[in-house]
Short mmCIF file of C-alpha atoms and ligand atoms in Angstrom, two decimals:
data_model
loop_
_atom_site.label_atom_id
_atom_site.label_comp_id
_atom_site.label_asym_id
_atom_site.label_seq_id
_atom_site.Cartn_x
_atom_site.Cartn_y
_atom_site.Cartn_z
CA UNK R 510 95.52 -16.36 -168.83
CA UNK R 511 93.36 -18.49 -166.24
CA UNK R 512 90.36 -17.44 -168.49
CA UNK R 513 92.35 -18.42 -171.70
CA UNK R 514 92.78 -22.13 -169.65
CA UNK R 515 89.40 -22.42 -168.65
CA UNK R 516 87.99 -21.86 -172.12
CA UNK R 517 90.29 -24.61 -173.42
CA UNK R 518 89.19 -26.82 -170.87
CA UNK R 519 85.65 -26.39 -171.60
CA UNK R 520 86.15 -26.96 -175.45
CA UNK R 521 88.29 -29.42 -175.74
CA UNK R 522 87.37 -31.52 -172.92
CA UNK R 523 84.20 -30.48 -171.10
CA UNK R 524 84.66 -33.38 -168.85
CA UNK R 525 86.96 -33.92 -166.06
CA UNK R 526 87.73 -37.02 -163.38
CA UNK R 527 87.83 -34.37 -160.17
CA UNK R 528 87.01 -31.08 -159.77
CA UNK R 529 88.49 -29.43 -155.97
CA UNK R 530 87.01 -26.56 -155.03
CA UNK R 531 89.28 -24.17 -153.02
CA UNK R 532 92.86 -23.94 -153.63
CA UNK R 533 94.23 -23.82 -149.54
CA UNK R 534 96.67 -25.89 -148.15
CA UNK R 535 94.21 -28.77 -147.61
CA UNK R 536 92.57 -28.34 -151.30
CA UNK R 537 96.30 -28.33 -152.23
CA UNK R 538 97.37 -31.30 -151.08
CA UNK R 539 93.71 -33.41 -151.99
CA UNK R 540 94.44 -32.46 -155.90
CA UNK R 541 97.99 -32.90 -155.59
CA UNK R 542 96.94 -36.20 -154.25
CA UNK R 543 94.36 -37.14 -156.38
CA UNK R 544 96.35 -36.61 -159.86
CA UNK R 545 98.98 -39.25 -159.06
CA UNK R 546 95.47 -41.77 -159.69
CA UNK R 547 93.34 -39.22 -162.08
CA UNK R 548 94.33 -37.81 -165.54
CA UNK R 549 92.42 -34.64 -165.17
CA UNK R 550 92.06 -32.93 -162.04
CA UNK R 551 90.78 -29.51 -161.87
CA UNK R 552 91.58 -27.26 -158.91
CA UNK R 553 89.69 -24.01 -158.66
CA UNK R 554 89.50 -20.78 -156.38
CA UNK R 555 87.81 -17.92 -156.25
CA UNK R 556 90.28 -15.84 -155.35
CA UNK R 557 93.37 -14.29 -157.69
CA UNK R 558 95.91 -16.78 -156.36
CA UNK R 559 96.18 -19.61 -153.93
CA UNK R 560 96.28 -19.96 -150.62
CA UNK R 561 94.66 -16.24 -149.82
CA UNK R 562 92.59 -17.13 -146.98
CA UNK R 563 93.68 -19.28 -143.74
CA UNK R 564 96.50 -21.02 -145.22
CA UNK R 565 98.28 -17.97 -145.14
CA UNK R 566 97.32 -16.38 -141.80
CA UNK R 567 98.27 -19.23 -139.42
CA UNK R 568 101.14 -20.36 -136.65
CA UNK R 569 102.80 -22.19 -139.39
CA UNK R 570 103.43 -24.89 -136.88
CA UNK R 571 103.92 -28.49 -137.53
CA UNK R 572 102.11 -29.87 -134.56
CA UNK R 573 102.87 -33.06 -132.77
CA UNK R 574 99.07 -33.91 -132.14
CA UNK R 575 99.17 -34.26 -128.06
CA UNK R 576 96.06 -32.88 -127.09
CA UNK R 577 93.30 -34.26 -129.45
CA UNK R 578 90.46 -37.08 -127.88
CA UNK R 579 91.87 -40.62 -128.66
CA UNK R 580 90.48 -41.88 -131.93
CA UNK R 581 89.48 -38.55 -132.98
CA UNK R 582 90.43 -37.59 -136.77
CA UNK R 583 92.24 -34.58 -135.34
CA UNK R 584 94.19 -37.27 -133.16
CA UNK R 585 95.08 -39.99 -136.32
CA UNK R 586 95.49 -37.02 -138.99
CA UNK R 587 97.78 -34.86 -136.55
CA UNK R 588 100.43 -37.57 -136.10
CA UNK R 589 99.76 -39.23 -139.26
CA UNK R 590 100.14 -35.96 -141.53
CA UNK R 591 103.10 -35.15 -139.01
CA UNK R 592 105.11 -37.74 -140.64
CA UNK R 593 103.91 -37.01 -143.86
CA UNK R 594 104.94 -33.41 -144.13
CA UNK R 595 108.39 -33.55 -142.14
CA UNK R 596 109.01 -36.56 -145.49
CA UNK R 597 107.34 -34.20 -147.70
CA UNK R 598 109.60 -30.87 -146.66
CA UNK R 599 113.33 -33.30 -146.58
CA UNK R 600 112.26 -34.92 -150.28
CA UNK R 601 110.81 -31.38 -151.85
CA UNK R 602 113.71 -29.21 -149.93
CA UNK R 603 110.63 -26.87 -148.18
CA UNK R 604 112.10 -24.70 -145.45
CA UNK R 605 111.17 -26.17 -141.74
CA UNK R 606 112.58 -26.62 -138.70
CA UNK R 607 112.24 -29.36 -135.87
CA UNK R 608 112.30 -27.09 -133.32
CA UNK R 609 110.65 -28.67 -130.39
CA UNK R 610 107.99 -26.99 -128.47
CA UNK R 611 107.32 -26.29 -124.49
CA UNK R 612 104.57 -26.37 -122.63
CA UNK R 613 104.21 -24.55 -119.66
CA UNK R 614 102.64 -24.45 -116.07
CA UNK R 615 102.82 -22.09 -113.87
CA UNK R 616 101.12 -23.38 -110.69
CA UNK R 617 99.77 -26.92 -109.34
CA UNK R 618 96.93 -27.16 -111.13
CA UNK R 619 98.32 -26.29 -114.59
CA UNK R 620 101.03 -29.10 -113.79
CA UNK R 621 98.41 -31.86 -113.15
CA UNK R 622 97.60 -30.64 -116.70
CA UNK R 623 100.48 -31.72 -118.20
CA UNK R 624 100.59 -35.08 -116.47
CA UNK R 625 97.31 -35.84 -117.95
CA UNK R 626 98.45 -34.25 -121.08
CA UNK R 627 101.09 -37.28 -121.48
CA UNK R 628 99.16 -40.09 -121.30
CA UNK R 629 96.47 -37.97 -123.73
CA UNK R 630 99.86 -37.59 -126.34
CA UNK R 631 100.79 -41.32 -125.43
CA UNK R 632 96.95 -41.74 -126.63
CA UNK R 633 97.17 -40.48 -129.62
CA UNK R 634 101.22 -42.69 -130.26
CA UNK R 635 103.09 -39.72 -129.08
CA UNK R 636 105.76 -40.99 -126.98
CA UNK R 637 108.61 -38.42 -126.86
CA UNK R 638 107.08 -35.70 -124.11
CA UNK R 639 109.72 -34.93 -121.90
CA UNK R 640 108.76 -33.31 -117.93
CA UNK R 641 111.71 -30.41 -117.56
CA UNK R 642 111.80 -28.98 -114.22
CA UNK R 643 112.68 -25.46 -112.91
CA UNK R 644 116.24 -25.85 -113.49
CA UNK R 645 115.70 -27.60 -116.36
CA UNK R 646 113.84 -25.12 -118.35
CA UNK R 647 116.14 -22.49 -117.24
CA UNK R 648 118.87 -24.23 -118.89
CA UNK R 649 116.86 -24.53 -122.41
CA UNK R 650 115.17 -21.33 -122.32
CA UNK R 651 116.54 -19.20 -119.56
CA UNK R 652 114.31 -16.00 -120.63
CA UNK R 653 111.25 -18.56 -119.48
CA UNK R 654 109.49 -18.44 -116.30
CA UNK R 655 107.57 -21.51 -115.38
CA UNK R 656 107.45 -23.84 -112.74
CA UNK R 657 107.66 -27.24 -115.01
CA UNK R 658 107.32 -27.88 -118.87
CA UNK R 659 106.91 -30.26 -121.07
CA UNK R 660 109.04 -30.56 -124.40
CA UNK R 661 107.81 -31.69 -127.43
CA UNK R 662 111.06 -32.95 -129.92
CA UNK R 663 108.15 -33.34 -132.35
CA UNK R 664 106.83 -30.05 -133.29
CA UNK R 665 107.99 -27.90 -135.68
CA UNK R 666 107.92 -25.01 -138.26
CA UNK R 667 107.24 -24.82 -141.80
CA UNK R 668 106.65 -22.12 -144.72
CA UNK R 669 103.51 -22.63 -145.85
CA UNK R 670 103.97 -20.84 -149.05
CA UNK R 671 106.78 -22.84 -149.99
CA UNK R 672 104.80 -26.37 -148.97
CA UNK R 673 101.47 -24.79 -151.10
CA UNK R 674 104.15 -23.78 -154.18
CA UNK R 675 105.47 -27.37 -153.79
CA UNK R 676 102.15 -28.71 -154.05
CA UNK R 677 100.98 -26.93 -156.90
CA UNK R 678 103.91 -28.24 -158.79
CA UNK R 679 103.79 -31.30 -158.14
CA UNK R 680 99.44 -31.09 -159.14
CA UNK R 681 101.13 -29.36 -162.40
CA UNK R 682 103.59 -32.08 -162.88
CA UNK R 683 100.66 -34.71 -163.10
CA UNK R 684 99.02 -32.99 -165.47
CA UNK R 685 96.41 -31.16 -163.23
CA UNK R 686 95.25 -28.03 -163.77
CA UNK R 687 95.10 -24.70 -161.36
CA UNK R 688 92.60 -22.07 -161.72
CA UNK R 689 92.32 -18.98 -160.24
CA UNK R 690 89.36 -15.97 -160.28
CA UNK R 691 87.12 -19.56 -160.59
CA UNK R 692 84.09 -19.31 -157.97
CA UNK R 693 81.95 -22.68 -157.47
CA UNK R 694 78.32 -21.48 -157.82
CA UNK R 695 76.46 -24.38 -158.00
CA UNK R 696 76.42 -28.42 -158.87
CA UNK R 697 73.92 -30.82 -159.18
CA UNK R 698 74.34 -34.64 -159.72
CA UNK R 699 74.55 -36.12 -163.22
CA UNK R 700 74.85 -39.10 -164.33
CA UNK R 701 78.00 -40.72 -162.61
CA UNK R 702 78.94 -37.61 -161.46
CA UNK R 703 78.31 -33.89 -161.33
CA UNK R 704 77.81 -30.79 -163.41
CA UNK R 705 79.75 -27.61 -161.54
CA UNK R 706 78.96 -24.31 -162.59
CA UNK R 707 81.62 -22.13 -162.08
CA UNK R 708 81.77 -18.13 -162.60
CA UNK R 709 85.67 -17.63 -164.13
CA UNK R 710 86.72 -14.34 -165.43
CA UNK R 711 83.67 -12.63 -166.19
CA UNK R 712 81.36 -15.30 -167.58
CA UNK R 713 79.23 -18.42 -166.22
CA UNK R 714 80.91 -21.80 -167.76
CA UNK R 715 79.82 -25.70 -166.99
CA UNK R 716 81.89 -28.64 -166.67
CA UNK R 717 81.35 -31.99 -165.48
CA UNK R 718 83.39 -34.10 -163.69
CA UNK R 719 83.24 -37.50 -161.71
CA UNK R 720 84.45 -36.76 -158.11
CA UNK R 721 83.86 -33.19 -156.68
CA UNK R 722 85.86 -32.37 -153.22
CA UNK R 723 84.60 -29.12 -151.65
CA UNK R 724 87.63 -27.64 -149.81
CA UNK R 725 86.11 -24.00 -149.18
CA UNK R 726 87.55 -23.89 -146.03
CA UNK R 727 85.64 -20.86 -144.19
CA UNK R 728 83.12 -21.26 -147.57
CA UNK R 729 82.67 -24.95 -147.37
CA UNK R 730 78.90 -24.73 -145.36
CA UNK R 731 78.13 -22.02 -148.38
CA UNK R 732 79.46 -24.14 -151.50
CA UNK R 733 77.36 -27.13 -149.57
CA UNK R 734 74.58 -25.40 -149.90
CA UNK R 735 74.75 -25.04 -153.54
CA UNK R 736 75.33 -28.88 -154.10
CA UNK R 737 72.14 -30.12 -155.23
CA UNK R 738 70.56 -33.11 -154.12
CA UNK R 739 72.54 -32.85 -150.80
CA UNK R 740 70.26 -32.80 -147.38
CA UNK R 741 70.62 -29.47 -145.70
CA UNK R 742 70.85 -31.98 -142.83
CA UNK R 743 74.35 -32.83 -143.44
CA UNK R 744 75.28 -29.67 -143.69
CA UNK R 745 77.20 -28.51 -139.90
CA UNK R 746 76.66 -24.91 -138.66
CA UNK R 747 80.29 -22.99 -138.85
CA UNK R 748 81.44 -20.64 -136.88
CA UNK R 749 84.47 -18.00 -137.63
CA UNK R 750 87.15 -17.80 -134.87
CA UNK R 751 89.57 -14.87 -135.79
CA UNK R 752 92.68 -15.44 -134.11
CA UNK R 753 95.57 -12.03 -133.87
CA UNK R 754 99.15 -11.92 -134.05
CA UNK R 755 101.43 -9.37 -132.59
CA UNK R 756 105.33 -9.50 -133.86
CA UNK R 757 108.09 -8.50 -131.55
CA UNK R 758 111.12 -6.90 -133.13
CA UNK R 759 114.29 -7.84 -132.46
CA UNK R 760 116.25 -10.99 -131.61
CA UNK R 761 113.96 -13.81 -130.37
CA UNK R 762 114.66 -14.35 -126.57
CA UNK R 763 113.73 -18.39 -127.27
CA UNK R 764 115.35 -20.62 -129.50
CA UNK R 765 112.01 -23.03 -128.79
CA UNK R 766 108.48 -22.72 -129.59
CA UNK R 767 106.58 -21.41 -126.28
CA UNK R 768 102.67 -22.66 -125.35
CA UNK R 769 100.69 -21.72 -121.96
CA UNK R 770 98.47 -24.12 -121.35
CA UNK R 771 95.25 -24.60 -123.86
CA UNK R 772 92.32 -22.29 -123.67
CA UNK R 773 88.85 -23.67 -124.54
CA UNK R 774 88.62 -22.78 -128.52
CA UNK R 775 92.41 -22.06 -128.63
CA UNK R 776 96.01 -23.06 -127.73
CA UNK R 777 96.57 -20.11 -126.03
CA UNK R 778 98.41 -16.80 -127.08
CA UNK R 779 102.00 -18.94 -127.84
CA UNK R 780 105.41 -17.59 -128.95
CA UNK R 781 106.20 -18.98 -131.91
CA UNK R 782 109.21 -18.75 -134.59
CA UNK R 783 109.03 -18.44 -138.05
CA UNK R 784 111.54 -19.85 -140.63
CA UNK R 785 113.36 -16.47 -140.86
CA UNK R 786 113.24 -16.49 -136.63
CA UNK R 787 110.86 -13.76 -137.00
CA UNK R 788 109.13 -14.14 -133.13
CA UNK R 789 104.99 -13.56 -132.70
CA UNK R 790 102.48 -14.27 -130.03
CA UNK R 791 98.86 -14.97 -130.55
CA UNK R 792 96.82 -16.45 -131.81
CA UNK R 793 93.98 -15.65 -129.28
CA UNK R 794 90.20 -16.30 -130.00
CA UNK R 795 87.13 -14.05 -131.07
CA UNK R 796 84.21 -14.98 -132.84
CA UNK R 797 82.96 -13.13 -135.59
CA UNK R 798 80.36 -12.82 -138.00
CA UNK R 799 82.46 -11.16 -140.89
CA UNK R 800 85.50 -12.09 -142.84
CA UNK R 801 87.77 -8.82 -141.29
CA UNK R 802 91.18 -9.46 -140.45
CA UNK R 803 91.72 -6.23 -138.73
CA UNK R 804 94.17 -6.90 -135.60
CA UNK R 805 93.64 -3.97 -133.22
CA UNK R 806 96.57 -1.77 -131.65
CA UNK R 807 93.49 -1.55 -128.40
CA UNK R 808 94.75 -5.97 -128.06
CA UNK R 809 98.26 -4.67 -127.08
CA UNK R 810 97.65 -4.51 -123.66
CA UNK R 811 95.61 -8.08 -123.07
CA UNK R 812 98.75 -9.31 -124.97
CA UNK R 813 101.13 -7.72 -122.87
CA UNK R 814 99.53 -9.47 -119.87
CA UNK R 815 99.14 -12.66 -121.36
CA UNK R 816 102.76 -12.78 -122.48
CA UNK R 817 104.11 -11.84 -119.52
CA UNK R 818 102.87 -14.64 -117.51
CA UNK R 819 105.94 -16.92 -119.01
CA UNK R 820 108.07 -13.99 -120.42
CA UNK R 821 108.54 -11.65 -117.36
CA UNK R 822 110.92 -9.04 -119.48
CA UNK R 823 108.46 -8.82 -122.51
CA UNK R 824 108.64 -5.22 -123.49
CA UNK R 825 105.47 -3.06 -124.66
CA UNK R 826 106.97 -0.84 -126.97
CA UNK R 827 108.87 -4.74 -129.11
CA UNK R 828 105.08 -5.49 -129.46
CA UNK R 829 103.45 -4.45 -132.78
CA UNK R 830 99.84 -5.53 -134.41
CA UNK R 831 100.91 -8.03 -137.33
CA UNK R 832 98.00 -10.31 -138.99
CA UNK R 833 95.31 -12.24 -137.95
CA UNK R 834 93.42 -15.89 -139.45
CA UNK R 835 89.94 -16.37 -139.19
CA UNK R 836 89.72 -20.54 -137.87
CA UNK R 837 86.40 -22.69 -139.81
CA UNK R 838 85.39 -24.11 -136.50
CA UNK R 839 81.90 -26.38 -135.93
CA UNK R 840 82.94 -25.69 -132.02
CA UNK R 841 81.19 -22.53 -130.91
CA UNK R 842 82.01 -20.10 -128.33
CA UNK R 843 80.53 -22.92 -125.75
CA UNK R 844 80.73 -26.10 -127.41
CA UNK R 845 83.22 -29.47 -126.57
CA UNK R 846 85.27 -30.17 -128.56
CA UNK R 847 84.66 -31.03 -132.17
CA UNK R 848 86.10 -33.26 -134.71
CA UNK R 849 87.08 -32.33 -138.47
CA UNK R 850 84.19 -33.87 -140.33
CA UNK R 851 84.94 -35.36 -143.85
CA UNK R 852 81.65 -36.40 -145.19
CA UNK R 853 81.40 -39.00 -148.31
CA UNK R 854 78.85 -41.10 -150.24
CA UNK R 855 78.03 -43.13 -146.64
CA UNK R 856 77.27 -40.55 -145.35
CA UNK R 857 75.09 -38.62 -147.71
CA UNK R 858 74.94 -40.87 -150.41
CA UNK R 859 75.87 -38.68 -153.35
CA UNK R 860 78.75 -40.59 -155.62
CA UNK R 861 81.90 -39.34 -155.44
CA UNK R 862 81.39 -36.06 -153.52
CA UNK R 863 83.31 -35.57 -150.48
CA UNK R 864 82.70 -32.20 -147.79
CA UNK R 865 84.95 -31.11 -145.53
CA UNK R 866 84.04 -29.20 -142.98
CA UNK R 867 86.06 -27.62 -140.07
CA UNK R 868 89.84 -27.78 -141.15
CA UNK R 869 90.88 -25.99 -138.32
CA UNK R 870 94.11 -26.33 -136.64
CA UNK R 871 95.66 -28.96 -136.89
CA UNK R 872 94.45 -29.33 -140.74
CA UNK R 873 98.20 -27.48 -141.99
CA UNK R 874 99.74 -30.80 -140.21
CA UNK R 875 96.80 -32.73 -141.46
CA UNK R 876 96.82 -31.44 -144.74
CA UNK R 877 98.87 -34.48 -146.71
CA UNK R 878 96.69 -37.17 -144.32
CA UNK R 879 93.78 -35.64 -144.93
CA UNK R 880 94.80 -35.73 -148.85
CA UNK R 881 95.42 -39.42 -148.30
CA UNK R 882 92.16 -40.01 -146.22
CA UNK R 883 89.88 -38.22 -149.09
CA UNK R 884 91.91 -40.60 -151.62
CA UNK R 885 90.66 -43.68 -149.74
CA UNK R 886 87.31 -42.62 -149.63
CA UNK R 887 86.80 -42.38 -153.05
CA UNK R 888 88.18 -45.79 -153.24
CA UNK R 889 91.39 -44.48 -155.68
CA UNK R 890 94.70 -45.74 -153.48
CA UNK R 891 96.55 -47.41 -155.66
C1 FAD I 2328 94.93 -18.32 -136.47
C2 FAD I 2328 95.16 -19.71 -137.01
C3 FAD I 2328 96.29 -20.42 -136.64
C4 FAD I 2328 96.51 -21.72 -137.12
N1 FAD I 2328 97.68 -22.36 -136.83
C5 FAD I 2328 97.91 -23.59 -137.33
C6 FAD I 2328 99.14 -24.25 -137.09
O1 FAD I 2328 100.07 -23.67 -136.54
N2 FAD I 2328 99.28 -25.52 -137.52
C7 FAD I 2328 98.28 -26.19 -138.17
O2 FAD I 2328 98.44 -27.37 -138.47
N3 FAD I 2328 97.11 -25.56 -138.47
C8 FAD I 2328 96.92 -24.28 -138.09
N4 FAD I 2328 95.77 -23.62 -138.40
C9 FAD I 2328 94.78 -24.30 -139.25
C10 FAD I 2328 95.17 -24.24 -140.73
O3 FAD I 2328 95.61 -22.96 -141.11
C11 FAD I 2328 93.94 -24.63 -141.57
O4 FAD I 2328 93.44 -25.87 -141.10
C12 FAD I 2328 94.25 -24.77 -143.04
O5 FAD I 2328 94.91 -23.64 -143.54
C13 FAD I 2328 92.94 -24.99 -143.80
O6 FAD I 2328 93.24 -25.07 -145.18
P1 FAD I 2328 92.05 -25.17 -146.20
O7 FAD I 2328 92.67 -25.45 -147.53
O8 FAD I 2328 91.03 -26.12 -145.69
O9 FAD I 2328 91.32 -23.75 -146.16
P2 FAD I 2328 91.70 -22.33 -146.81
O10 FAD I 2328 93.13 -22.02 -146.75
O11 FAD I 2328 90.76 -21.35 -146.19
O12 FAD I 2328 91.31 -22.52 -148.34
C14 FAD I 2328 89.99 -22.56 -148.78
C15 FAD I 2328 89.96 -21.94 -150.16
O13 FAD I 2328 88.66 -22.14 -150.72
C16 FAD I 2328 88.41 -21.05 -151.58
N5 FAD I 2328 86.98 -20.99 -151.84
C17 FAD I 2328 85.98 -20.80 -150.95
N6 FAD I 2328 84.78 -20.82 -151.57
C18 FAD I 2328 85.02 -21.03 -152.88
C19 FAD I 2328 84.17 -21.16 -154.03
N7 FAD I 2328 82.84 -21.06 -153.95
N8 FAD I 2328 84.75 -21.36 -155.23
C20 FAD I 2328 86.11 -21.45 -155.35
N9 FAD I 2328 86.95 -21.34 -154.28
C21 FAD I 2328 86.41 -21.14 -153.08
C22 FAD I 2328 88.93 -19.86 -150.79
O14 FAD I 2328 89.17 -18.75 -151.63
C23 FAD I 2328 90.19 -20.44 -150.14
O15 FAD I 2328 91.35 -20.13 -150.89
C24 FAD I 2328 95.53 -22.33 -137.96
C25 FAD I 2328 94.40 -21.59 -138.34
C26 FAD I 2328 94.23 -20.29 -137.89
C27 FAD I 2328 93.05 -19.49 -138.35
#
């Protein structure tokens, strides 16, 4: 069928305005985006489906954008995209939930944390962090132990494979085109754009387009790489962060999502709810070298402990290994923090090819700003 399409594509019309390489949330949204000002725009993966990789192995959490360096892309994009999806979800009936969020402390210092962490959220134009004390947070979530919270009204939950399903359609409904089993090989400039090789099905085809978006998510350094013409200079080291999740069965004890206070290439292992109210804790943080998602029964205990800390009655035996996501980060193990980077022509002066690199959390909040940003840089808002 997607080999049937391709061919079609290639004889009738061997040219098209955009080609998006990787069909995640983010490459979702950027086509999606793109065909309300393009005719033809061609969305590939390499995979059978989309969204197979870290768009469906993540908190599915609509994040309010409090902790992200003033003026950083993570900052504007967070709240920005924020907006944009809780609009997106009410229009396109996609199941989410405003559920609010709490961040806890559990001693002085983790407090002081949380005053700074206000004036970083005011920062970044998010106003509506509210201190809870003891009492406070025993009324909301009386299963909680902390010593003061904050709430955030702002965050939420969302199915991602509803949101990517909506996207698709609405890419279909503008005439764009899906394609699955379709791996980017290679492209070099041509002309006023780009010849892009891709292997689809079995066989090797060529098609040219005008703007080319790589959106390879943990692939995006590789596809790079095979972009002709590009300096290997602009090309960021990755690194692969696997993050696990352990489910607890039974009724949720909270009603709200649950965060410690942020670890240095994490959020921390968090409680968080699913649509269904489906309760899991994780993600935590390992680097790795391969793409494995293996989650280990041997992490039970370390989330056990971890857990504990602001859920005294967790119970061992409610705790089982569920799934993990592998995060595209450019921070390693003991790097600052680090920016998405969303390279264009002025940067490395190739016409109408933008890179992303490092959609890591928050890029599922991000994902319709981001769509919007890439849009602008090609110079196609309308
Ligand atoms: C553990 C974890 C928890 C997270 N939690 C949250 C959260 O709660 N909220 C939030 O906002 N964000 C969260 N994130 C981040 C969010 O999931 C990602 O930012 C987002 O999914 C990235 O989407 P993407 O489209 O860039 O990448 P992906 O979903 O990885 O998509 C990239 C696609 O490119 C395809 N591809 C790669 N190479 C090629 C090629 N050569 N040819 C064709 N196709 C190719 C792949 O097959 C893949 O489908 C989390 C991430 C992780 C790992």
């Amino acid at each position: 069928m997607n080999i049937d399409i391709i061919h079609k594509l290639v004889t009738y019309m061997d040219k098209v305005d955009a080609i998006v390489i990787g069909a995640g949330v983010v490459g979702l949204a950027v086509a999606a985006k793109l065909s309300q000002n393009l005719s033809n725009v061609l969305l590939v993966d390499k995979n059978s489906t989309f969204g197979e990789e870290t768009s469906s192995r993540n908190s599915e959490v609509i994040h309010a954008g409090i902790y992200y360096p003033k003026g950083s892309l993570k900052a504007k994009l967070c709240v920005q995209g924020k907006e944009m999806l809780y609009q997106y979800c009410q229009q396109r009936h996609i199941s989410h939930e405003r559920i609010g969020k709490l961040l806890v402390a559990h001693n002085d210092a983790e407090e002081q944390y949380l005053k700074k962490t206000i004036e970083t959220a005011k920062n970044n134009g998010v106003d509506d962090l509210v201190w809870l004390n003891k009492a406070e947070i025993n009324k909301l979530e009386p299963e909680l132990s902390a010593t003061a919270a904050l709430l955030s009204p702002s965050t939420g939950i969302i199915n991602v494979h509803h949101y990517m399903q909506s996207l698709l359609a609405e890419l279909e409904a503008n005439q764009g085109l899906f394609v699955a089993n379709s791996q980017m090989l290679n492209a070099k400039p041509c002309g006023k754009g780009f010849i892009v090789e891709l292997f689809s099905g079995d066989e090797k085809i060529q098609l040219n387009c005008q703007y080319l978006i790589n959106s390879a998510g943990l692939h995006s350094t590789d596809v790079a790489n095979n972009i002709a013409g590009l300096p290997p200079h602009f090309i960021p080291q990755l690194h692969w962060c696997r993050g696990h999740y352990f489910s607890y069965s039974g009724v949720s004890p909270f009603k709200r999502l649950i965060y410690p206070i942020p670890e240095a290439n994490g959020l921390g292992i968090h409680a968080s709810l699913d649509v269904g109210g489906q309760l899991k804790f994780g993600p935590d943080t390992q680097y790795v070298d391969k793409l494995d998602y293996e989650v280990s029964e041997k992490l039970k205990t370390k989330f056990y402990q971890s857990v504990k800390l602001y859920f005294p009655a967790v119970e061992l035996e409610r705790l089982q290994p569920d799934y993990a996501g592998i995060r595209p980060k450019l921070q390693g193990p003991n790097d600052e923090f680090m920016d998405f980077t969303i390279q264009g022509e002025s940067t490395h002066q190739l016409k109408g090819l933008i890179n992303l690199f490092g959609i890591d959390s928050p890029g599922l909040t991000s994902s319709l700003a981001i769509a919007e940003y890439v849009n602008n840089m090609l110079d196609l808002a309308k």
